[in-house]
Short mmCIF file of C-alpha atoms in Angstrom, two decimals:
data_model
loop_
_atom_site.label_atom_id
_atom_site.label_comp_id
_atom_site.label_asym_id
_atom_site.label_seq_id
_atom_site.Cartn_x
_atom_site.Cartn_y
_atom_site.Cartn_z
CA UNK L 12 0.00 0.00 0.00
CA UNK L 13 0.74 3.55 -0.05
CA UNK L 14 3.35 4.63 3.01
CA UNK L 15 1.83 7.77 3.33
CA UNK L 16 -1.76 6.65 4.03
CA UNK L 17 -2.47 6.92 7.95
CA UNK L 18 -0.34 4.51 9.41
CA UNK L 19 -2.18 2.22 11.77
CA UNK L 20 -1.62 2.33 15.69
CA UNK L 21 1.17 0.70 17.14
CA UNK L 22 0.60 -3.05 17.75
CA UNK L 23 2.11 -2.70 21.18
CA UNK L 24 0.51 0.55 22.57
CA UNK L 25 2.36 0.08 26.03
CA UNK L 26 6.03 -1.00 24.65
CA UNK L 27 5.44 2.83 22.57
CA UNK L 28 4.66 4.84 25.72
CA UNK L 29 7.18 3.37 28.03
CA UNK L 30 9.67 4.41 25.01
CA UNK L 31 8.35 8.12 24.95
CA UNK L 32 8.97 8.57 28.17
CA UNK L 33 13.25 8.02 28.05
CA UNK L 34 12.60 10.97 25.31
CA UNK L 35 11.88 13.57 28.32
CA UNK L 36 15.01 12.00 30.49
CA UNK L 37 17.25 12.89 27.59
CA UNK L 38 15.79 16.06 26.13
CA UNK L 39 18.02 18.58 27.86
CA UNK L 40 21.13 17.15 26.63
CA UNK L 41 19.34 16.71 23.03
CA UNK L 42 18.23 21.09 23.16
CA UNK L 43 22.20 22.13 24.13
CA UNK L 44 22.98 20.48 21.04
CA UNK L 45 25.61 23.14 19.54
CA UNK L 46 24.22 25.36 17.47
CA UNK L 47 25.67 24.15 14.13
CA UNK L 48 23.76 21.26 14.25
CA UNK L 49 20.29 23.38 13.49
CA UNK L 50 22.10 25.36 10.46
CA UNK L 51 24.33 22.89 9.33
CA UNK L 52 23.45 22.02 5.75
CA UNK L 53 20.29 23.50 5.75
CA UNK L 54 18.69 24.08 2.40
CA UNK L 55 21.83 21.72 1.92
CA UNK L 56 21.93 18.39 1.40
CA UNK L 57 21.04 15.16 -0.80
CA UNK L 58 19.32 16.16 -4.06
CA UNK L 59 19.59 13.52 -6.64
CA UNK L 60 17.75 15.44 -9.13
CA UNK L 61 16.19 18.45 -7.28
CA UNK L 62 16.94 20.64 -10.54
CA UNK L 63 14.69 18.83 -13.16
CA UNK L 64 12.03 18.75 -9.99
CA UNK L 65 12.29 15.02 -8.88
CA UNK L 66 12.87 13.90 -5.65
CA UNK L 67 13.36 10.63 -3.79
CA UNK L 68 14.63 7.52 -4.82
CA UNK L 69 11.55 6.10 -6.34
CA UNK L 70 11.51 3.58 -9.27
CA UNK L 71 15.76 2.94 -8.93
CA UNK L 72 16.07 -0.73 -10.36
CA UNK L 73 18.80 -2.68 -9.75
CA UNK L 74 21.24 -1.89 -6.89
CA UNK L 75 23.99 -0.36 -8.89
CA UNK L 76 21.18 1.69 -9.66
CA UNK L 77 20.51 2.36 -6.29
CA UNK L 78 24.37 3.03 -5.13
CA UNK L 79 24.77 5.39 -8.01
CA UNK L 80 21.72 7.41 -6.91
CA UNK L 81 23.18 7.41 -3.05
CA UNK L 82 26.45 8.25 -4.29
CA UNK L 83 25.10 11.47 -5.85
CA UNK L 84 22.96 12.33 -3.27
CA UNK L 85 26.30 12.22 -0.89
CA UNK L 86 28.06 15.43 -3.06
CA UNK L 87 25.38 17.80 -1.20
CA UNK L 88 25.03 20.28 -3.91
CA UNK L 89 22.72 22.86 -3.86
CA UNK L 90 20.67 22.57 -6.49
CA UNK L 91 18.27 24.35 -8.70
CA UNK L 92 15.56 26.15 -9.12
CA UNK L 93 15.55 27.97 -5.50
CA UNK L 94 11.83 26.93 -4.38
CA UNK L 95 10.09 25.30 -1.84
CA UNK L 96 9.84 21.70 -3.96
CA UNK L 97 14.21 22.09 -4.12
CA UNK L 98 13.77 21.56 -0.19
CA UNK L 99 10.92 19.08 0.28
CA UNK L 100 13.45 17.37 -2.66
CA UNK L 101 16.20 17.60 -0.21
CA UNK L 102 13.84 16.74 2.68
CA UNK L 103 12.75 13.68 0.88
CA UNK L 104 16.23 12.79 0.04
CA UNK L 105 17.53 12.49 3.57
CA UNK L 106 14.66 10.65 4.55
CA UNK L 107 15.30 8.13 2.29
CA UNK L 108 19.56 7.74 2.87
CA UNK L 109 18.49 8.15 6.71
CA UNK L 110 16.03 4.79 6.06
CA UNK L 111 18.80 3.29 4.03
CA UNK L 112 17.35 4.04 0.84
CA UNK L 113 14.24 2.47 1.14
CA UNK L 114 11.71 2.79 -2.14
CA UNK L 115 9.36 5.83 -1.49
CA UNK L 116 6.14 6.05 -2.95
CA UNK L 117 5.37 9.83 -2.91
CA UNK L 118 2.27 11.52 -4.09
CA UNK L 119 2.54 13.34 -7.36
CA UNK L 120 6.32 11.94 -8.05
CA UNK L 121 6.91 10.26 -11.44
CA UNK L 122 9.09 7.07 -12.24
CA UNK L 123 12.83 7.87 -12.31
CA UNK L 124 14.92 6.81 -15.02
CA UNK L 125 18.97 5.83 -15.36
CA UNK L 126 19.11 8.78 -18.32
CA UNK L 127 16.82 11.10 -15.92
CA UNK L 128 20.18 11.08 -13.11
CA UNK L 129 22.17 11.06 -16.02
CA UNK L 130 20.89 14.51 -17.33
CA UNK L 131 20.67 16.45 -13.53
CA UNK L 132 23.43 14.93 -13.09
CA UNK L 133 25.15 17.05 -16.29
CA UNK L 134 23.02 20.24 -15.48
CA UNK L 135 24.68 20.02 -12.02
CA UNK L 136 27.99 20.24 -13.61
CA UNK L 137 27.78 22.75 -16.27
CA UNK L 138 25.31 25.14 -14.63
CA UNK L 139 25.67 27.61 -12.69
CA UNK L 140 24.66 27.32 -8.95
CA UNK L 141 21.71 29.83 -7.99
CA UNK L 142 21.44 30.72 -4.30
CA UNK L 143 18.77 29.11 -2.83
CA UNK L 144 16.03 30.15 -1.02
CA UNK L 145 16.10 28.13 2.15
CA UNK L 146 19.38 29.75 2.95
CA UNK L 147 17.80 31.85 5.26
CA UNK L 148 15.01 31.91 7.03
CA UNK L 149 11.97 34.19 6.22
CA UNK L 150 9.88 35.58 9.19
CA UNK L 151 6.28 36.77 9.09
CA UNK L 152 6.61 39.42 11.98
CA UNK L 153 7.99 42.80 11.94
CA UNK L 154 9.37 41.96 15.17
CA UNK L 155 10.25 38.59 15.18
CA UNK L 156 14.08 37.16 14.54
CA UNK L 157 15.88 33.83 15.26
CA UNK L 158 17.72 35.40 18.33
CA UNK L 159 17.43 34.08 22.05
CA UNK L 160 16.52 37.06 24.48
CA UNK L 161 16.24 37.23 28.31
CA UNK L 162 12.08 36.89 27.55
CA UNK L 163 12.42 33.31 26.04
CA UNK L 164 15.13 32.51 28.99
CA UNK L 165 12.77 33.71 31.87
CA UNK L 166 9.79 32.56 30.49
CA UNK L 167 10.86 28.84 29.97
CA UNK L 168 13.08 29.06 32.96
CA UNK L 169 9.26 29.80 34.76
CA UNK L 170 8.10 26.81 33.25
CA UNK L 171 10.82 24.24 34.28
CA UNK L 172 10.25 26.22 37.42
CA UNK L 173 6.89 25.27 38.21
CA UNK L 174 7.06 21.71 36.85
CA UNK L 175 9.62 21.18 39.22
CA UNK L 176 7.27 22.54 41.93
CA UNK L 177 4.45 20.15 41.19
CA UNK L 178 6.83 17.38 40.58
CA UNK L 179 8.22 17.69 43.95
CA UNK L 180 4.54 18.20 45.71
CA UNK L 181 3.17 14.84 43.72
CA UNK L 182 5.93 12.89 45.08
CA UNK L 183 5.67 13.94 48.86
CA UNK L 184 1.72 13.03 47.89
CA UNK L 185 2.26 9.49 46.49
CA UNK L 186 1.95 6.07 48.95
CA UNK L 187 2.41 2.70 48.27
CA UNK L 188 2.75 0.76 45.48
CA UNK L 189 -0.53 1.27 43.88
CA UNK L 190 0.52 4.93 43.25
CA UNK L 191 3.92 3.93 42.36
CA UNK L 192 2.09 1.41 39.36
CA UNK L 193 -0.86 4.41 38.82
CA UNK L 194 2.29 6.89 37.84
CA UNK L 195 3.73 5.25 34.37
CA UNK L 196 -0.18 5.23 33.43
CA UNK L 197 -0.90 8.36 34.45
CA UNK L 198 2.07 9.86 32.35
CA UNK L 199 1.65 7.45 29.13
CA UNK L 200 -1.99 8.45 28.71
CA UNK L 201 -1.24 12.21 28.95
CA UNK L 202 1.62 11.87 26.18
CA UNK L 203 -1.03 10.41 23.90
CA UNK L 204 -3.95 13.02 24.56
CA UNK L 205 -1.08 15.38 24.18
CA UNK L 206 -0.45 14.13 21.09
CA UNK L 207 -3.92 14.77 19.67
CA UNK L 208 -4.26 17.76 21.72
CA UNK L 209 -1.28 19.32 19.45
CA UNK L 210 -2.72 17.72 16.23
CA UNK L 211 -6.17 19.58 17.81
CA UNK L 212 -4.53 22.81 18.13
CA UNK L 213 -1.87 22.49 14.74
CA UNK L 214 -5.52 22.23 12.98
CA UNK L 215 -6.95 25.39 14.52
CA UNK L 216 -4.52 27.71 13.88
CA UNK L 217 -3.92 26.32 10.31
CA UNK L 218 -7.25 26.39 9.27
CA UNK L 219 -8.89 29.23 11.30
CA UNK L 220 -8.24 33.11 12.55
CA UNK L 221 -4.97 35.32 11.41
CA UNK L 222 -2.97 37.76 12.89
CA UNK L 223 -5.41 39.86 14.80
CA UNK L 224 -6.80 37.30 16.43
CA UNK L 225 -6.45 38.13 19.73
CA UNK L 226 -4.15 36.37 22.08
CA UNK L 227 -2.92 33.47 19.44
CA UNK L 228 -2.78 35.89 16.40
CA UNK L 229 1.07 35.62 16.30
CA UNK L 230 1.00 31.45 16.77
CA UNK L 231 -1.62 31.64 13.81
CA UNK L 232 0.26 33.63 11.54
CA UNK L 233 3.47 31.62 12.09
CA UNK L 234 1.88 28.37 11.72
CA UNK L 235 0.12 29.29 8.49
CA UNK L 236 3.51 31.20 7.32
CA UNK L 237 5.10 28.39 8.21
CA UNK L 238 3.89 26.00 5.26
CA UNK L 239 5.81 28.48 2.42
CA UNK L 240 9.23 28.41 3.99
CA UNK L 241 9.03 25.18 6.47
CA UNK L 242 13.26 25.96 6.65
CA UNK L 243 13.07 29.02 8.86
CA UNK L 244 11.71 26.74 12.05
CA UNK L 245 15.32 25.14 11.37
CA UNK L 246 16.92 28.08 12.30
CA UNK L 247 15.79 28.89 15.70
CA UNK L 248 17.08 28.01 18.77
CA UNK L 249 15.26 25.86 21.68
CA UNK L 250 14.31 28.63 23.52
CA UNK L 251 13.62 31.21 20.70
CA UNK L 252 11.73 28.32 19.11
CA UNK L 253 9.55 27.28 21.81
CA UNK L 254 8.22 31.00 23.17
CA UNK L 255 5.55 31.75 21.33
CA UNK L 256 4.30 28.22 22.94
CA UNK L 257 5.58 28.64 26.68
CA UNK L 258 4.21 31.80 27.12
CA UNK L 259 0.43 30.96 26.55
CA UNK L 260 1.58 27.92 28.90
CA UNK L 261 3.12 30.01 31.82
CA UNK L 262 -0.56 31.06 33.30
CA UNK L 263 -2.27 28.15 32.86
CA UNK L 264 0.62 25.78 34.78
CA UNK L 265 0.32 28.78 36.76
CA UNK L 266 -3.41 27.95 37.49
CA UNK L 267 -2.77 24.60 38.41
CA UNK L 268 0.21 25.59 40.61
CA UNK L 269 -2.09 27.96 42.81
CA UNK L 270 -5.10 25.72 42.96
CA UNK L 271 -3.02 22.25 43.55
CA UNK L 272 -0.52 22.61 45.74
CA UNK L 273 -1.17 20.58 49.01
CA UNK L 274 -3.92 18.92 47.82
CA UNK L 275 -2.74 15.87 47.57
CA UNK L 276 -3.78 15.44 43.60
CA UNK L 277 -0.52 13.98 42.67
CA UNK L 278 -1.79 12.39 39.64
CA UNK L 279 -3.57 15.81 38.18
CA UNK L 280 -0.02 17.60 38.71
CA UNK L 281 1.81 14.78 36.73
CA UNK L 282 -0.54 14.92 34.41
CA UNK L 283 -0.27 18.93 34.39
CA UNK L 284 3.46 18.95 33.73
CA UNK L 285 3.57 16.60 31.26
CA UNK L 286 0.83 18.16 29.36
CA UNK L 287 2.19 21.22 29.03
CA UNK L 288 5.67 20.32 28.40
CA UNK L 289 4.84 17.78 25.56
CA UNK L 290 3.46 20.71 24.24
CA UNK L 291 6.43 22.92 24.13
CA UNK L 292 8.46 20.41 23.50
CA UNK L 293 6.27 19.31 20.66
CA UNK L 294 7.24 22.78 18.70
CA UNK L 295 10.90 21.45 18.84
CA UNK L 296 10.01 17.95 17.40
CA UNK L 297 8.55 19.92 14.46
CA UNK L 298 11.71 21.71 14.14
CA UNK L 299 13.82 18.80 14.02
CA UNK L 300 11.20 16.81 11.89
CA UNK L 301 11.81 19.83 9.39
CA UNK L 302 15.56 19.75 9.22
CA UNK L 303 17.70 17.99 6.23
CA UNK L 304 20.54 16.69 8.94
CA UNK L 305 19.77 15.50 11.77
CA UNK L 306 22.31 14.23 14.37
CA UNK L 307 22.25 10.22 14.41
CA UNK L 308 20.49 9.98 17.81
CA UNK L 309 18.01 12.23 16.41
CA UNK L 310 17.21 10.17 13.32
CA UNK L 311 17.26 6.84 15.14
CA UNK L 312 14.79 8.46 17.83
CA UNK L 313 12.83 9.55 14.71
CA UNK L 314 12.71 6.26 12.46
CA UNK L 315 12.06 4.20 16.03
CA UNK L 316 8.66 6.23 16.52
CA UNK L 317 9.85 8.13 19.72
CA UNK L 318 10.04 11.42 18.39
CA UNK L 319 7.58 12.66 15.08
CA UNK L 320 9.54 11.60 12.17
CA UNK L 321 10.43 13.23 8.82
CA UNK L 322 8.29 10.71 6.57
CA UNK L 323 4.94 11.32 8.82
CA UNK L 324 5.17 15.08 9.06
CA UNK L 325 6.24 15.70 5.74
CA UNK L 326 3.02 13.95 4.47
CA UNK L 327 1.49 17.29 6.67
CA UNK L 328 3.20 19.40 3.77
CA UNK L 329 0.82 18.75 0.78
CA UNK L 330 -1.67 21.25 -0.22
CA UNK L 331 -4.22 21.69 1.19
CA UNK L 332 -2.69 20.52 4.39
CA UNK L 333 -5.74 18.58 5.81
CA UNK L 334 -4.13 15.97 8.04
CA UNK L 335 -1.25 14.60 10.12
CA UNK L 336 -1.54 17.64 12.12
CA UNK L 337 -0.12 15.97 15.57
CA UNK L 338 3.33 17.01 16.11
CA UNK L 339 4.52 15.63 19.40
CA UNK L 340 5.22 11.73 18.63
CA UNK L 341 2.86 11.22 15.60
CA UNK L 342 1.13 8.26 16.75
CA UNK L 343 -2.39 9.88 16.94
CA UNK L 344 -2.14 10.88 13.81
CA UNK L 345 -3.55 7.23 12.26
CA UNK L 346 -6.61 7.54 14.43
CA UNK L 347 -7.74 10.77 13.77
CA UNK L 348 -7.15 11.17 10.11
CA UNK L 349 -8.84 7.48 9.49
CA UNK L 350 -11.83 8.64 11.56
CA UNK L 351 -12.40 12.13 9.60
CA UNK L 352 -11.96 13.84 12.71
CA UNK L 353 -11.06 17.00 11.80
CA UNK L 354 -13.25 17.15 8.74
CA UNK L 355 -16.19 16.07 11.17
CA UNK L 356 -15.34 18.75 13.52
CA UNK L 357 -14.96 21.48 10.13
CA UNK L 358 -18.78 20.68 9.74
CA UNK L 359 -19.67 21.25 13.31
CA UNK L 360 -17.62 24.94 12.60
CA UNK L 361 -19.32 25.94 9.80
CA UNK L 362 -22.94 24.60 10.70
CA UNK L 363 -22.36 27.26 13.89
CA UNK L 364 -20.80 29.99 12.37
CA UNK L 365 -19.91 29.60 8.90
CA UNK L 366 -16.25 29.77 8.99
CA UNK L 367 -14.77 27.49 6.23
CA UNK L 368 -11.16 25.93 6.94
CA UNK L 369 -8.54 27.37 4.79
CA UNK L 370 -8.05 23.26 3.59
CA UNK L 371 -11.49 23.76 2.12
CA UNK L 372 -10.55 26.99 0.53
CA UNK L 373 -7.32 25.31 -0.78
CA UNK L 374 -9.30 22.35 -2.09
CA UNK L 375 -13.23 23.25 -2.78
CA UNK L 376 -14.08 19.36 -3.23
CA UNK L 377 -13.34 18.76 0.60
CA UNK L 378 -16.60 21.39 0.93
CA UNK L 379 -18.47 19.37 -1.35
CA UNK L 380 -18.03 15.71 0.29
CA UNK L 381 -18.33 17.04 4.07
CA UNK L 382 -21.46 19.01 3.48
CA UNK L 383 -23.00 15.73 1.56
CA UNK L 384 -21.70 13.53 4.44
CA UNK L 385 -19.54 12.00 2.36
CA UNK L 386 -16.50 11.40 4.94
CA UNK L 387 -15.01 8.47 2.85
CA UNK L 388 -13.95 10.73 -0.16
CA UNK L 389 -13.31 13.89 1.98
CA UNK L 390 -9.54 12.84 1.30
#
């Protein structure tokens, strides 16, 4: 079938949670990684034939064939024309060396032939290199920039602050083994409703509101921004990354700080702090799902399922962007996309108030089959 239908759940729901948890023992170390890593070879990278717009590694016969193609993609050229499809190329690329060249079936991608590598190959040579697009990143604020400033330090530094707090009053709260057993639960359910939560919230601001809308008008702009230069998320740094995200979180762990503490809910405060920081930290899976190297701790964490790959997110990145929308692990992503979730809810929005999506707008037949109640073909 078609890898980039929904994949199906994971046949051992419990083995994946227990595996998403070592993700938050090992994040710190992973966000200090130095700085290099986020700009090195961005909008650079494998492009086998990025410059007569193919991409991939799709229809190679023969594993000479296949070498050939790898060996190419290896010289990291930067290729032409400078456009959004020269990085999902590259993007595509990597995915497939860093999956050892597996066959990729991609929407929209044609057969590749020996004399098709042969010809990019000889454009590559003999003309000239353009300067790319992705080189830099492109913001969509007047005052927004890739820099880390005392704001993003005190306001995460605020957040690790009070998780600590409510981490400390759970445990002083917890007894016996029962609660000890209750914990692990309590923590692998809230990493897969926050999960959909972000795949909830990744379809809001996509689909609905702009930049005056009040309190997430800047989130809104950036994520719809986001889909015509997906590179610039690659630039940022954890913390300037992460802000616009932490600081709608801040009063709401807030909230829960004033109204829990000493009260003996250990399992709501878990719950609380792993909620919120899935969320945050969800924003930085994006980024690294986005970038064309990754370290190779990254990419194993990525192909094992433990962090949102490359392959699953970049099947977000299709006009009219109506699906995959759950950015923290991925693994909700199956459930809600085979169930019409989100085009159910669309119909619920517009029957109210008459807002269509922008997906709709990008693709008029999704209208069509949703109003009709046709969910199978609302694709």
């Amino acid at each position: 079938g078609d890898p980039w239908e929904p994949e199906p759940l994971p046949s051992n729901p419990a083995m994946g949670l227990f595996r998403l948890v070592s993700v938050v023992l090992v994040w710190s170390a992973v966000a200090r990684a130095p700085p290099g890593i986020n700009r090195a070879g961005v909008f650079r990278g494998p492009a086998v034939h990025a410059s007569r717009g193919l991409s991939g590694l799709r229809g190679l016969r023969g594993e000479s064939l296949q070498r050939k193609g790898l060996q190419m993609a290896a010289r990291e050229v930067i290729a032409a024309p400078p456009s959004l499809e020269v990085y999902e190329a590259q993007l595509r690329d990597s995915i497939a060396l860093e999956e050892g060249a597996r066959t990729m079936s991609l929407p929209f991608q044609s057969e590749i032939k020996e004399s098709d590598i042969k010809e990019s190959e000889r454009k590559q040579a003999t003309e000239p290199k353009r300067k790319s697009r992705g080189k830099e990143p492109e913001m969509w604020l007047d005052d927004d920039s890739t820099e880390v400033t005392n704001t993003h330090r005190v306001t995460m530094g605020l957040v690790w602050g009070m998780s600590i707090l409510l981490l400390t009053d759970a445990a002083q709260h917890m007894t016996g083994p029962m609660d000890s057993l209750l914990a692990p639960l309590v923590v692998g359910f809230t990493m897969l409703f926050a999960d959909a939560f972000s795949g909830l919230f990744h379809w809001a601001v996509d689909n609905y509101g702009n930049l005056k809308t009040p309190i997430f008008g800047s989130i809104i702009h950036s994520f719809q921004g986001h889909h015509s230069a997906p590179w610039t998320i690659t630039f940022r740094p954890f913390l300037n990354n992460v802000y616009k995200i932490a600081r709608v979180v801040v009063p709401l762990m807030a909230l829960v700080v004033a109204t829990s503490i000493g009260s003996g809910l250990w399992a709501w405060q878990i719950a609380a702090v792993v909620f919120f920081n899935m969320q945050i930290l969800g924003q930085e899976f994006h980024k690294l799902s986005h970038m064309i190297k990754t370290p190779p701790t990254i990419s194993k964490l990525q192909n094992s399922g433990i962090l949102l790959s490359k392959r699953k997110h970049l099947a977000h990145h299709t006009s009219p962007f109506e699906g995959h929308y759950c950015i923290v692990t991925g693994h909700m992503n199956p459930l809600l996309d085979r169930t019409r979730f989100f085009r159910r809810l669309e119909r619920v929005v517009y029957e109210l108030g008459g807002a269509e999506p922008n997906c709709w707008k990008l693709k008029p037949e999704l209208k069509e089959a949703v109003l009709k109640g046709d969910y199978k073909n609302a694709l």
